[in-house]
Short mmCIF file of C-alpha atoms and ligand atoms in Angstrom, two decimals:
data_model
loop_
_atom_site.label_atom_id
_atom_site.label_comp_id
_atom_site.label_asym_id
_atom_site.label_seq_id
_atom_site.Cartn_x
_atom_site.Cartn_y
_atom_site.Cartn_z
CA MET A 386 50.63 -58.25 49.82
CA PRO A 387 47.18 -58.76 51.29
CA SER A 388 45.84 -62.29 51.17
CA TYR A 389 42.77 -62.83 49.08
CA PRO A 390 40.93 -65.50 51.03
CA ILE A 391 38.55 -67.48 48.88
CA MET A 392 35.28 -65.80 49.67
CA THR A 393 32.37 -68.01 50.59
CA CYS A 394 30.76 -68.29 47.21
CA PHE A 395 27.13 -68.78 47.99
CA LEU A 396 24.93 -69.39 44.98
CA LEU A 397 23.57 -66.38 43.12
CA GLY A 398 24.06 -63.97 45.94
CA GLY A 399 27.78 -64.70 45.96
CA THR A 400 30.07 -61.76 45.55
CA LEU A 401 32.51 -63.79 43.45
CA SER A 402 31.72 -65.59 40.25
CA SER A 403 33.18 -69.07 39.76
CA GLY A 404 35.78 -67.55 37.45
CA GLN A 405 36.79 -65.05 40.08
CA MET A 406 36.98 -67.83 42.66
CA ALA A 407 39.29 -69.72 40.34
CA GLN A 408 41.45 -66.63 39.89
CA ALA A 409 41.62 -66.07 43.62
CA ALA A 410 42.58 -69.72 44.09
CA GLU A 411 45.50 -69.21 41.69
CA GLY A 412 46.92 -66.67 44.09
CA ALA A 413 46.59 -62.98 44.64
CA PRO A 414 46.09 -61.01 41.42
CA GLN A 415 48.67 -58.40 40.54
CA THR A 416 48.46 -55.20 42.50
CA LEU A 417 46.86 -52.08 41.05
CA ARG A 418 50.30 -50.52 41.29
CA ASP A 419 51.83 -53.23 39.07
CA LEU A 420 48.92 -53.25 36.60
CA GLY A 421 49.11 -49.47 36.42
CA ALA A 422 52.84 -49.50 35.82
CA ARG A 423 52.33 -51.81 32.83
CA ALA A 424 49.73 -49.37 31.50
CA ASN A 425 51.83 -46.26 32.22
CA VAL A 426 49.21 -45.15 34.72
CA VAL A 427 50.13 -44.09 38.26
CA VAL A 428 47.38 -45.64 40.37
CA GLY A 429 46.84 -43.84 43.63
CA THR A 430 44.49 -43.34 46.53
CA ALA A 431 43.53 -40.60 48.92
CA VAL A 432 44.52 -41.63 52.43
CA ASP A 433 42.83 -41.07 55.76
CA VAL A 434 45.76 -40.22 58.02
CA ASP A 435 44.16 -41.58 61.20
CA ALA A 436 43.42 -44.90 59.50
CA LEU A 437 46.92 -45.04 58.07
CA ALA A 438 48.36 -44.60 61.55
CA LYS A 439 45.96 -46.81 63.50
CA ASP A 440 44.55 -49.49 61.14
CA PRO A 441 47.32 -51.95 60.12
CA ALA A 442 45.11 -53.81 57.65
CA TYR A 443 44.26 -50.53 55.94
CA ALA A 444 47.93 -49.51 55.88
CA GLU A 445 48.93 -52.86 54.39
CA ILE A 446 46.67 -52.36 51.39
CA VAL A 447 47.80 -48.74 50.98
CA ALA A 448 51.42 -49.92 51.02
CA SER A 449 51.00 -52.78 48.58
CA GLN A 450 48.34 -51.68 46.10
CA PHE A 451 49.11 -48.06 45.25
CA ALA A 452 51.90 -46.11 43.58
CA SER A 453 50.72 -42.67 44.72
CA LEU A 454 49.18 -41.25 47.89
CA THR A 455 47.06 -38.13 48.28
CA PRO A 456 46.49 -36.86 51.84
CA GLU A 457 42.70 -36.51 51.79
CA ASN A 458 42.78 -33.39 53.97
CA ALA A 459 46.18 -32.95 55.59
CA MET A 460 47.61 -30.68 52.90
CA LYS A 461 44.67 -28.32 52.68
CA TRP A 462 45.15 -24.79 54.02
CA ALA A 463 42.61 -24.89 56.86
CA PRO A 464 43.90 -28.18 58.38
CA ILE A 465 47.52 -27.00 58.05
CA GLU A 466 46.97 -23.52 59.49
CA HIS A 467 43.93 -24.05 61.65
CA THR A 468 45.40 -21.53 64.08
CA LYS A 469 46.95 -18.27 62.83
CA GLY A 470 50.71 -18.41 62.77
CA GLN A 471 50.81 -22.11 63.66
CA ARG A 472 51.41 -24.37 60.66
CA ASP A 473 50.84 -28.02 61.45
CA LEU A 474 52.47 -30.25 58.86
CA HIS A 475 52.66 -33.34 61.07
CA ALA A 476 49.89 -35.28 59.35
CA ALA A 477 51.11 -34.38 55.88
CA THR A 478 54.65 -35.27 56.87
CA PHE A 479 53.47 -38.64 58.20
CA VAL A 480 51.92 -39.45 54.82
CA ALA A 481 55.03 -38.20 53.01
CA GLN A 482 57.19 -40.48 55.15
CA PHE A 483 54.89 -43.46 54.53
CA ALA A 484 55.09 -42.79 50.79
CA ARG A 485 58.88 -42.55 50.95
CA ASP A 486 59.08 -45.79 52.94
CA HIS A 487 57.06 -47.57 50.27
CA LYS A 488 58.58 -45.87 47.24
CA GLN A 489 55.31 -44.16 46.42
CA THR A 490 54.83 -40.73 44.92
CA LEU A 491 52.87 -38.01 46.68
CA ARG A 492 50.05 -35.84 45.31
CA GLY A 493 49.59 -32.57 47.15
CA HIS A 494 45.95 -31.54 47.49
CA ALA A 495 45.01 -28.63 47.33
CA LEU A 496 46.88 -25.33 47.56
CA VAL A 497 44.17 -22.84 46.47
CA TRP A 498 40.53 -23.68 47.22
CA ASP A 499 37.94 -21.25 48.45
CA LEU A 500 36.33 -23.92 50.68
CA GLU A 501 39.46 -24.51 52.77
CA ILE A 502 40.55 -20.99 53.76
CA PRO A 503 41.30 -20.95 57.52
CA SER A 504 38.59 -19.26 59.55
CA TRP A 505 41.04 -16.71 61.02
CA VAL A 506 41.81 -15.17 57.60
CA ASP A 507 39.93 -11.91 57.11
CA THR A 508 38.45 -12.69 53.72
CA SER A 509 36.79 -9.27 53.68
CA ALA A 510 40.24 -7.68 53.34
CA PRO A 511 41.51 -8.60 49.85
CA ALA A 512 45.10 -7.58 50.56
CA VAL A 513 45.16 -9.80 53.66
CA LEU A 514 43.67 -12.81 51.91
CA SER A 515 46.00 -12.40 48.95
CA ARG A 516 49.09 -12.06 51.12
CA GLU A 517 48.16 -15.04 53.32
CA GLN A 518 47.06 -17.27 50.41
CA PHE A 519 50.28 -16.85 48.45
CA ARG A 520 52.40 -17.13 51.58
CA HIS A 521 50.64 -20.42 52.37
CA LEU A 522 51.09 -21.67 48.82
CA THR A 523 54.80 -20.88 48.68
CA GLU A 524 55.60 -22.17 52.17
CA THR A 525 53.70 -25.41 51.60
CA VAL A 526 55.22 -26.17 48.20
CA GLN A 527 58.71 -25.40 49.51
CA ALA A 528 58.12 -27.57 52.58
CA PHE A 529 57.47 -30.60 50.37
CA GLN A 530 59.80 -29.80 47.47
CA GLY A 531 61.21 -33.01 46.08
CA GLN A 532 58.53 -35.02 47.95
CA VAL A 533 55.32 -33.99 46.21
CA ALA A 534 55.36 -35.10 42.57
CA THR A 535 52.07 -33.44 41.63
CA TRP A 536 50.24 -30.49 43.14
CA ASP A 537 46.56 -29.74 42.77
CA VAL A 538 47.43 -26.06 42.60
CA VAL A 539 43.90 -24.71 42.16
CA ASN A 540 40.82 -26.74 43.05
CA GLU A 541 37.23 -26.19 41.88
CA ALA A 542 37.45 -22.64 40.52
CA LEU A 543 34.74 -23.05 37.82
CA ASP A 544 31.01 -22.69 38.30
CA ALA A 545 28.41 -25.12 36.99
CA ASN A 546 28.35 -23.33 33.64
CA GLY A 547 32.10 -23.62 33.18
CA ASN A 548 32.85 -19.98 33.90
CA ARG A 549 35.39 -18.80 36.44
CA ALA A 550 33.48 -18.84 39.73
CA ASP A 551 32.77 -15.51 41.36
CA ASN A 552 34.12 -16.78 44.68
CA VAL A 553 35.92 -15.09 47.53
CA LEU A 554 39.31 -15.82 46.00
CA ALA A 555 38.41 -14.32 42.63
CA ARG A 556 36.99 -11.23 44.33
CA ALA A 557 39.98 -10.78 46.63
CA LEU A 558 42.89 -11.92 44.49
CA GLY A 559 41.66 -10.60 41.18
CA PRO A 560 40.75 -12.13 37.83
CA THR A 561 44.16 -13.71 37.24
CA TYR A 562 44.49 -15.52 40.56
CA ILE A 563 44.52 -18.91 38.85
CA GLU A 564 47.38 -17.87 36.61
CA ASP A 565 49.17 -16.23 39.55
CA ALA A 566 48.83 -19.40 41.63
CA PHE A 567 50.40 -21.60 38.99
CA ARG A 568 53.27 -19.17 38.49
CA ALA A 569 53.89 -19.03 42.25
CA ALA A 570 53.83 -22.82 42.50
CA ARG A 571 56.28 -23.19 39.62
CA LYS A 572 58.59 -20.67 41.27
CA ALA A 573 58.40 -22.57 44.56
CA ASP A 574 59.07 -25.95 42.96
CA PRO A 575 60.28 -25.92 39.34
CA LYS A 576 59.99 -29.70 39.06
CA ALA A 577 56.57 -30.58 40.42
CA ILE A 578 53.72 -31.40 38.05
CA LEU A 579 51.17 -28.61 38.43
CA ALA A 580 47.49 -29.51 37.96
CA TYR A 581 44.13 -27.79 37.91
CA ASN A 582 41.51 -30.04 39.58
CA ASP A 583 37.71 -29.85 39.34
CA HIS A 584 34.54 -31.92 39.64
CA GLY A 585 31.68 -32.44 37.18
CA VAL A 586 34.00 -32.23 34.18
CA LEU A 587 34.46 -35.91 33.28
CA TRP A 588 31.90 -36.04 30.50
CA PRO A 589 30.90 -33.47 27.86
CA GLY A 590 28.77 -30.58 29.09
CA PRO A 591 28.90 -26.87 29.88
CA LYS A 592 31.35 -27.24 32.75
CA ALA A 593 33.59 -29.57 30.75
CA ASP A 594 33.55 -27.05 27.93
CA GLY A 595 34.53 -24.38 30.43
CA LEU A 596 37.40 -26.53 31.63
CA THR A 597 38.61 -26.90 28.07
CA ARG A 598 38.44 -23.13 27.64
CA LEU A 599 40.30 -22.57 30.91
CA VAL A 600 43.08 -25.04 30.13
CA GLY A 601 43.42 -23.79 26.57
CA GLY A 602 43.64 -20.24 27.84
CA LEU A 603 46.22 -21.06 30.50
CA LYS A 604 48.38 -22.99 28.04
CA GLY A 605 47.96 -20.27 25.42
CA GLY A 606 49.03 -17.68 27.98
CA GLY A 607 52.21 -19.54 28.86
CA VAL A 608 50.94 -20.41 32.34
CA PRO A 609 52.91 -23.38 33.79
CA ILE A 610 50.06 -25.91 33.97
CA ASP A 611 51.11 -29.49 33.31
CA ALA A 612 47.97 -31.51 34.03
CA VAL A 613 44.25 -31.37 34.54
CA GLY A 614 42.59 -33.39 37.30
CA LEU A 615 39.08 -34.59 36.50
CA GLN A 616 37.36 -35.46 39.75
CA SER A 617 35.37 -38.65 39.13
CA HIS A 618 32.86 -38.77 41.94
CA LEU A 619 30.04 -40.73 40.30
CA HIS A 620 26.54 -40.98 41.79
CA LEU A 621 24.60 -43.83 40.18
CA VAL A 622 20.83 -43.52 39.93
CA PRO A 623 18.57 -46.18 38.32
CA ASP A 624 18.74 -44.78 34.80
CA TRP A 625 22.35 -43.65 34.97
CA ARG A 626 24.21 -44.36 31.74
CA ILE A 627 27.32 -42.48 30.70
CA ASP A 628 28.39 -41.85 27.13
CA TRP A 629 31.83 -43.34 27.59
CA ALA A 630 32.73 -42.61 23.97
CA GLY A 631 32.04 -38.96 24.76
CA VAL A 632 34.28 -39.20 27.82
CA ARG A 633 37.06 -40.67 25.72
CA ALA A 634 36.73 -37.87 23.14
CA HIS A 635 36.66 -35.21 25.86
CA LEU A 636 39.81 -36.55 27.53
CA GLN A 637 41.53 -36.84 24.17
CA HIS A 638 40.66 -33.21 23.39
CA LEU A 639 42.02 -32.04 26.72
CA ALA A 640 45.22 -33.97 26.05
CA SER A 641 45.50 -32.29 22.66
CA LEU A 642 45.85 -28.98 24.52
CA GLY A 643 49.21 -30.18 25.84
CA VAL A 644 48.36 -31.30 29.35
CA ALA A 645 48.38 -34.67 31.06
CA VAL A 646 44.95 -35.96 32.06
CA HIS A 647 44.51 -37.25 35.59
CA LEU A 648 41.35 -39.04 36.72
CA THR A 649 41.18 -37.93 40.33
CA GLU A 650 38.91 -38.59 43.29
CA VAL A 651 37.32 -41.67 41.75
CA ASP A 652 34.46 -43.14 43.75
CA VAL A 653 31.07 -44.52 42.68
CA ARG A 654 28.03 -44.11 44.93
CA THR A 655 25.32 -46.77 44.63
CA ALA A 656 23.05 -46.16 47.63
CA ASP A 657 20.27 -44.88 45.37
CA LEU A 658 20.12 -48.15 43.42
CA ALA A 659 17.45 -50.52 44.74
CA GLY A 660 17.95 -54.26 44.61
CA GLY A 661 20.59 -56.85 45.35
CA SER A 662 23.98 -56.05 46.81
CA LEU A 663 25.82 -57.97 44.11
CA GLY A 664 23.87 -56.19 41.39
CA ARG A 665 24.73 -52.80 42.89
CA GLN A 666 28.37 -53.84 42.99
CA LEU A 667 28.16 -54.80 39.32
CA ALA A 668 26.63 -51.46 38.35
CA GLN A 669 29.47 -49.77 40.25
CA ALA A 670 32.04 -52.09 38.68
CA GLN A 671 30.93 -51.06 35.19
CA ALA A 672 31.81 -47.46 36.00
CA PHE A 673 35.11 -48.36 37.64
CA TYR A 674 35.97 -50.51 34.63
CA ALA A 675 35.14 -47.77 32.15
CA MET A 676 37.25 -45.13 33.89
CA SER A 677 40.18 -47.49 34.36
CA ARG A 678 40.04 -48.73 30.78
CA ILE A 679 39.68 -45.27 29.25
CA CYS A 680 42.64 -44.00 31.27
CA ARG A 681 44.69 -47.00 30.28
CA ASP A 682 43.87 -46.56 26.61
CA LEU A 683 44.72 -42.83 26.53
CA PRO A 684 48.50 -42.28 26.63
CA ALA A 685 48.00 -38.78 28.08
CA CYS A 686 46.03 -40.22 31.01
CA THR A 687 48.90 -40.79 33.40
CA HIS A 688 47.19 -40.85 36.81
CA LEU A 689 44.17 -42.66 38.23
CA THR A 690 43.47 -41.76 41.85
CA PHE A 691 40.67 -43.23 43.94
CA TRP A 692 39.19 -41.08 46.66
CA GLY A 693 39.93 -43.69 49.23
CA PHE A 694 39.83 -47.38 48.43
CA THR A 695 37.66 -48.98 51.14
CA ASP A 696 34.08 -48.43 52.22
CA ARG A 697 35.38 -48.57 55.78
CA TYR A 698 36.55 -44.95 55.46
CA SER A 699 34.81 -42.74 52.92
CA TRP A 700 33.92 -39.07 52.92
CA VAL A 701 30.62 -40.12 51.33
CA ASP A 702 29.35 -41.80 54.50
CA ARG A 703 30.49 -38.84 56.60
CA THR A 704 29.02 -36.23 54.27
CA LEU A 705 26.23 -37.69 52.15
CA GLY A 706 24.99 -40.68 54.10
CA PRO A 707 25.55 -44.44 54.13
CA ASP A 708 27.05 -45.75 50.92
CA ASP A 709 29.66 -48.20 49.64
CA PRO A 710 31.49 -46.21 46.95
CA LEU A 711 34.87 -47.92 46.77
CA LEU A 712 36.87 -51.02 45.79
CA TRP A 713 37.28 -52.90 49.07
CA ASP A 714 34.35 -53.34 51.44
CA ASP A 715 34.01 -52.45 55.13
CA GLN A 716 35.84 -55.67 56.02
CA LEU A 717 38.61 -54.78 53.56
CA GLN A 718 37.54 -57.60 51.24
CA PRO A 719 37.75 -57.10 47.45
CA LYS A 720 34.57 -56.04 45.66
CA GLN A 721 33.54 -56.44 42.04
CA GLY A 722 34.87 -52.96 41.39
CA LEU A 723 38.41 -54.04 42.18
CA PHE A 724 38.25 -56.91 39.69
CA ALA A 725 36.84 -54.48 37.13
CA VAL A 726 39.71 -52.03 37.65
CA GLN A 727 42.18 -54.90 37.26
CA ASP A 728 40.53 -55.81 33.95
CA GLY A 729 40.48 -52.17 32.82
CA LEU A 730 44.13 -51.52 33.61
CA SER A 731 45.03 -54.79 31.89
CA GLY A 732 43.26 -53.72 28.72
CA LYS A 733 40.98 -56.76 28.92
CA PRO A 734 37.22 -56.79 28.41
CA TRP A 735 35.41 -56.57 31.73
CA SER A 736 34.82 -60.14 32.93
CA GLY A 737 31.48 -59.03 34.35
CA CYS A 738 30.14 -58.71 30.81
CA SER A 739 30.72 -62.36 30.02
CA THR A 740 29.90 -63.91 33.38
CA ASN A 741 26.75 -65.92 33.94
CA TRP A 742 25.71 -64.59 37.34
CA ALA A 743 23.16 -67.40 37.74
CA ALA A 744 25.46 -69.93 39.38
CA ASN A 745 24.94 -73.51 38.12
CA GLY A 746 22.55 -72.29 35.44
CA ASP A 747 23.49 -75.26 33.28
CA LEU A 748 22.46 -77.75 35.98
CA GLU A 749 25.70 -79.67 35.54
CA GLY A 750 26.71 -79.09 39.15
CA GLY A 751 23.47 -80.28 40.69
CA VAL A 752 20.06 -78.69 41.29
CA GLY A 753 21.88 -75.83 43.00
CA ALA A 754 19.66 -72.97 44.11
CA PHE A 755 16.65 -73.99 42.00
CA VAL A 756 13.42 -74.61 43.95
CA THR A 757 9.75 -74.97 43.10
CA PRO A 758 6.70 -73.69 45.01
CA GLY A 759 4.82 -76.89 44.14
CA GLY A 760 5.25 -80.20 42.37
CA ARG A 761 8.74 -81.67 42.13
CA LEU A 762 12.05 -80.77 40.48
CA VAL A 763 13.94 -83.68 38.95
CA ARG A 764 17.44 -83.18 37.54
CA SER A 765 17.91 -85.68 34.74
CA ARG A 766 19.59 -86.41 31.42
CA GLU A 767 16.16 -86.65 29.84
CA ALA A 768 15.56 -82.98 30.69
CA ALA A 769 18.88 -81.78 29.24
CA ALA A 770 18.94 -79.41 26.29
CA LYS A 771 22.74 -79.39 26.32
CA GLY A 772 25.36 -81.09 28.43
CA GLU A 773 24.50 -83.96 30.75
CA TYR A 774 21.67 -82.58 32.81
CA GLY A 775 18.59 -80.40 32.71
CA LEU A 776 15.82 -79.80 35.21
CA ARG A 777 12.25 -81.06 34.98
CA SER A 778 9.40 -79.47 36.90
CA THR A 779 6.79 -82.20 37.26
CA ASP A 780 3.66 -83.15 39.25
CA ARG A 781 2.56 -79.54 38.78
CA THR A 782 -0.91 -78.65 40.07
CA GLU A 783 -0.92 -74.91 39.33
CA THR A 784 0.07 -72.83 36.28
CA TRP A 785 2.42 -70.72 38.43
CA GLN A 786 4.43 -73.72 39.65
CA GLY A 787 7.80 -74.23 38.01
CA PRO A 788 11.58 -73.91 38.48
CA ARG A 789 12.46 -70.85 40.52
CA LEU A 790 15.59 -68.98 41.60
CA ASP A 791 15.93 -66.47 44.42
CA VAL A 792 17.76 -63.56 42.73
CA SER A 793 17.31 -61.13 45.63
CA GLN A 794 21.07 -60.63 46.03
CA LEU A 795 21.66 -60.29 42.30
CA LEU A 796 19.18 -58.19 40.37
CA ALA A 797 19.51 -54.46 41.04
CA GLU A 798 18.86 -51.15 39.37
CA GLY A 799 21.70 -49.53 37.52
CA VAL A 800 22.31 -52.59 35.36
CA ASP A 801 20.65 -53.71 32.12
CA TRP A 802 20.22 -57.45 32.55
CA ARG A 803 20.03 -60.14 29.88
CA ILE A 804 18.14 -63.23 31.06
CA GLN A 805 18.13 -66.41 29.00
CA ALA A 806 16.97 -70.00 29.41
CA ASP A 807 16.25 -73.05 27.29
CA ALA A 808 12.74 -74.32 28.09
CA ARG A 809 10.38 -77.02 26.84
CA THR A 810 6.74 -77.90 27.48
CA THR A 811 3.79 -79.53 25.80
CA SER A 812 2.77 -78.04 22.49
CA GLY A 813 0.03 -75.42 22.92
CA GLN A 814 0.92 -74.72 26.58
CA ILE A 815 2.31 -71.32 27.57
CA LEU A 816 5.92 -70.81 28.71
CA ARG A 817 6.37 -67.59 30.69
CA MET A 818 9.45 -66.04 32.31
CA THR A 819 8.37 -64.05 35.34
CA LEU A 820 9.90 -61.97 38.12
CA ARG A 821 8.15 -61.75 41.45
CA VAL A 822 9.30 -58.66 43.37
CA GLU A 823 8.59 -57.75 46.98
CA ASP A 824 9.44 -54.09 47.51
CA ALA A 825 7.84 -50.89 48.82
CA ARG A 826 4.96 -51.44 46.38
CA GLY A 827 4.26 -54.80 48.00
CA GLU A 828 4.22 -57.91 45.80
CA THR A 829 4.42 -57.31 42.06
CA TYR A 830 4.83 -59.64 39.08
CA GLU A 831 6.73 -58.72 35.95
CA SER A 832 6.20 -60.95 32.90
CA LEU A 833 9.53 -60.75 31.07
CA LEU A 834 8.64 -63.02 28.17
CA ALA A 835 5.94 -65.49 27.07
CA VAL A 836 5.95 -67.97 24.19
CA SER A 837 3.67 -70.77 23.14
CA GLY A 838 5.21 -74.18 23.82
CA ASN A 839 5.74 -76.52 20.88
CA GLY A 840 6.98 -79.67 22.55
CA ALA A 841 10.56 -78.87 21.52
CA TRP A 842 13.32 -76.88 23.20
CA GLN A 843 12.85 -73.13 22.87
CA HIS A 844 15.44 -70.46 23.71
CA LEU A 845 13.98 -67.69 25.86
CA ASP A 846 16.05 -64.52 25.66
CA THR A 847 15.11 -61.11 27.02
CA THR A 848 16.56 -57.97 28.57
CA PHE A 849 15.35 -56.23 31.68
CA ARG A 850 16.06 -52.83 33.26
CA PRO A 851 14.89 -52.97 36.88
CA ASP A 852 12.67 -50.20 38.21
CA PHE A 853 12.13 -51.21 41.83
CA SER A 854 10.76 -49.25 44.77
CA GLY A 855 13.30 -49.80 47.46
CA PRO A 856 13.92 -51.32 49.86
CA VAL A 857 13.61 -54.60 47.97
CA ARG A 858 12.84 -57.52 50.27
CA ARG A 859 12.92 -60.37 47.75
CA ILE A 860 13.13 -61.09 44.02
CA ASP A 861 12.32 -64.50 42.48
CA TRP A 862 12.88 -65.49 38.88
CA TYR A 863 10.87 -68.38 37.52
CA ILE A 864 9.36 -70.16 34.54
CA GLU A 865 5.61 -70.80 34.71
CA GLY A 866 2.62 -71.11 32.42
CA PRO A 867 1.58 -74.66 31.49
CA GLU A 868 -1.61 -76.04 33.00
CA ALA A 869 -1.49 -78.66 35.77
CA GLY A 870 -0.12 -82.00 34.66
CA HIS A 871 2.21 -80.55 32.02
CA ASN A 872 5.95 -80.62 32.75
CA ILE A 873 8.42 -77.78 32.25
CA ASP A 874 12.00 -78.67 31.30
CA ILE A 875 14.70 -76.01 31.63
CA ASP A 876 18.42 -75.83 30.99
CA ASN A 877 21.19 -73.26 30.46
CA VAL A 878 19.72 -70.51 32.59
CA SER A 879 21.84 -67.38 32.23
CA ILE A 880 21.62 -64.00 33.94
CA GLY A 881 24.14 -61.63 32.40
CA ILE A 882 24.83 -57.94 32.00
CA VAL A 883 24.12 -55.95 28.85
CA CYS A 884 27.38 -54.01 28.71
CA PRO A 885 27.71 -50.62 27.02
CA THR A 886 30.55 -49.77 24.71
CA PHE A 887 33.17 -48.53 27.10
O1 G3I B 515 38.94 -34.31 61.73
C1 G3I B 515 37.98 -33.34 62.15
C2 G3I B 515 37.36 -33.73 63.49
O2 G3I B 515 38.36 -33.70 64.49
C3 G3I B 515 36.23 -32.76 63.84
O3 G3I B 515 35.61 -33.15 65.03
C4 G3I B 515 35.24 -32.76 62.69
C5 G3I B 515 34.07 -31.82 62.98
O4 G3I B 515 34.19 -30.70 62.18
O5 G3I B 515 35.89 -32.33 61.48
C6 G3I B 515 36.89 -33.27 61.11
O6 G3I B 515 37.48 -32.82 59.90
C7 G3I B 515 36.67 -33.05 58.77
C8 G3I B 515 37.54 -33.76 57.72
O7 G3I B 515 36.84 -33.91 56.47
C9 G3I B 515 37.93 -35.16 58.20
O8 G3I B 515 36.76 -35.98 58.29
C10 G3I B 515 36.26 -31.68 58.23
O9 G3I B 515 35.35 -31.10 59.13
C11 G3I B 515 35.57 -31.88 56.88
O10 G3I B 515 35.30 -30.62 56.32
C12 G3I B 515 36.50 -32.63 55.93
O11 G3I B 515 35.79 -32.87 54.73
C13 G3I B 515 36.62 -33.15 53.60
C14 G3I B 515 36.11 -32.27 52.46
O12 G3I B 515 36.84 -32.57 51.24
C15 G3I B 515 36.32 -30.79 52.74
O13 G3I B 515 37.69 -30.52 52.78
C16 G3I B 515 36.47 -34.62 53.21
O14 G3I B 515 37.05 -35.45 54.21
C17 G3I B 515 37.17 -34.88 51.89
O15 G3I B 515 36.94 -36.21 51.43
C18 G3I B 515 36.61 -33.92 50.84
O16 G3I B 515 37.29 -34.15 49.64
C19 G3I B 515 36.95 -33.24 48.59
C20 G3I B 515 38.23 -32.88 47.86
O17 G3I B 515 39.14 -32.32 48.76
C21 G3I B 515 37.92 -31.93 46.71
N1 G3I B 515 36.94 -32.52 45.80
C22 G3I B 515 35.69 -32.92 46.48
C23 G3I B 515 35.99 -33.90 47.59
C24 G3I B 515 34.71 -34.39 48.26
O18 G3I B 515 34.05 -33.32 48.85
#
């Protein structure tokens, strides 16, 4: 069981909220394997064989956190039979042994995939490709009979419109090659769960509709398909928002066709979100939470497999460029996404939705990270709206002076933020909530909210969807407005997330 050292919780930019710190202090949370077992979900990860063999810290998390392992590449045709007539099962066997040693199940990926045909196969000769493909399928399934619980029999055979792709396999093996592959796999291992796996089919759309047609047709034709794998490679862009209710309905409809639903290859790319690292993690965590919760809630969703679990080893960096798409960071420390998956599998609301990410926003723990570009800040009972203490900005000489927080680590695109504060100033003076952003556009000011002061406490409450121009160098949140000589009192500052219905 990996230790969960209490992370250094620095204010605002911290990667753990105070609640998460408290949880970590209570001892390591339950493993994803245990949480999944309670939810009847087999939680798995793709594994990098080299890392599994050479990185003990990586192997420790694989061993303790997951119930199922998927060799990321070692069971594909080209890696197995890179050289004609020489089948190399060493890497796959190593993973199978590791899984056996840790009482984990094995997912075989992927028997039939047009992108992993060995280069020596003459794909221009249909009879050759057909003979070699079905020989490979049968030999591989038989080699791991009783070890592999689930096979991705056919991978990515639909085109973007949801039709059967006109690929080299379809042209060489004929229009029923998908059916033929499932029948051959069933013959080779009558007990394995046989799945069709594809990407871009998690939410409603033409390809998802095509998947539904394919699965319905296979089931209707008596083809031995037991499950459908929905690859969940998410790429977050600033205005990303997924209709999770539509995802739920789509998964439910697939289940109604008589197959198990597997969320496979889950990872969430955030490199195209500008702003703070914590905010990007929170955008990512929302997606991880939604997929985990939806799978937990749907009885037919029996498997949730991450496409790796740590940013230290991800196909995304190798293939698409630097990114941090997974649950543990490069140093194998937990990220917000891991806590979100724990909440999702537990059937709890995501804690990120109820957390005040502005540490010490109620001023009860001291002045904290609040500063002022001029005048003085005085924490006092007199300036409290609630609780013991509030914060007074006094001796102001400019309208733009006032209590300020550096939110550079926090605010990021991909999240709808809700920012609140109690504020008070002289009647007739302006109270304004402002963001100052330094990014590729230079220095810009965003007025989030302005009210006319009335000498009493006023609750400022607004939402904000960032639209930065990365890279973002700095973001400051502050209250300004009154003329020189007028104080600003603030209390109960809160920066939260506007959560969708998951
Ligand atoms: O290990 C060799 C290395 O020795 C060699 O020098 C290098 C240069 O070619 O290649 C290395 O192998 C690469 C392998 O990943 C390990 O990094 C292969 O070229 C490369 O093609 C392979 O890419 C894999 C890709 O599928 C294609 O099979 C990715 O790791 C893997 O994450 C990715 O996973 C796929 C799923 O199987 C199907 N769904 C989509 C998903 C992402 O593309």
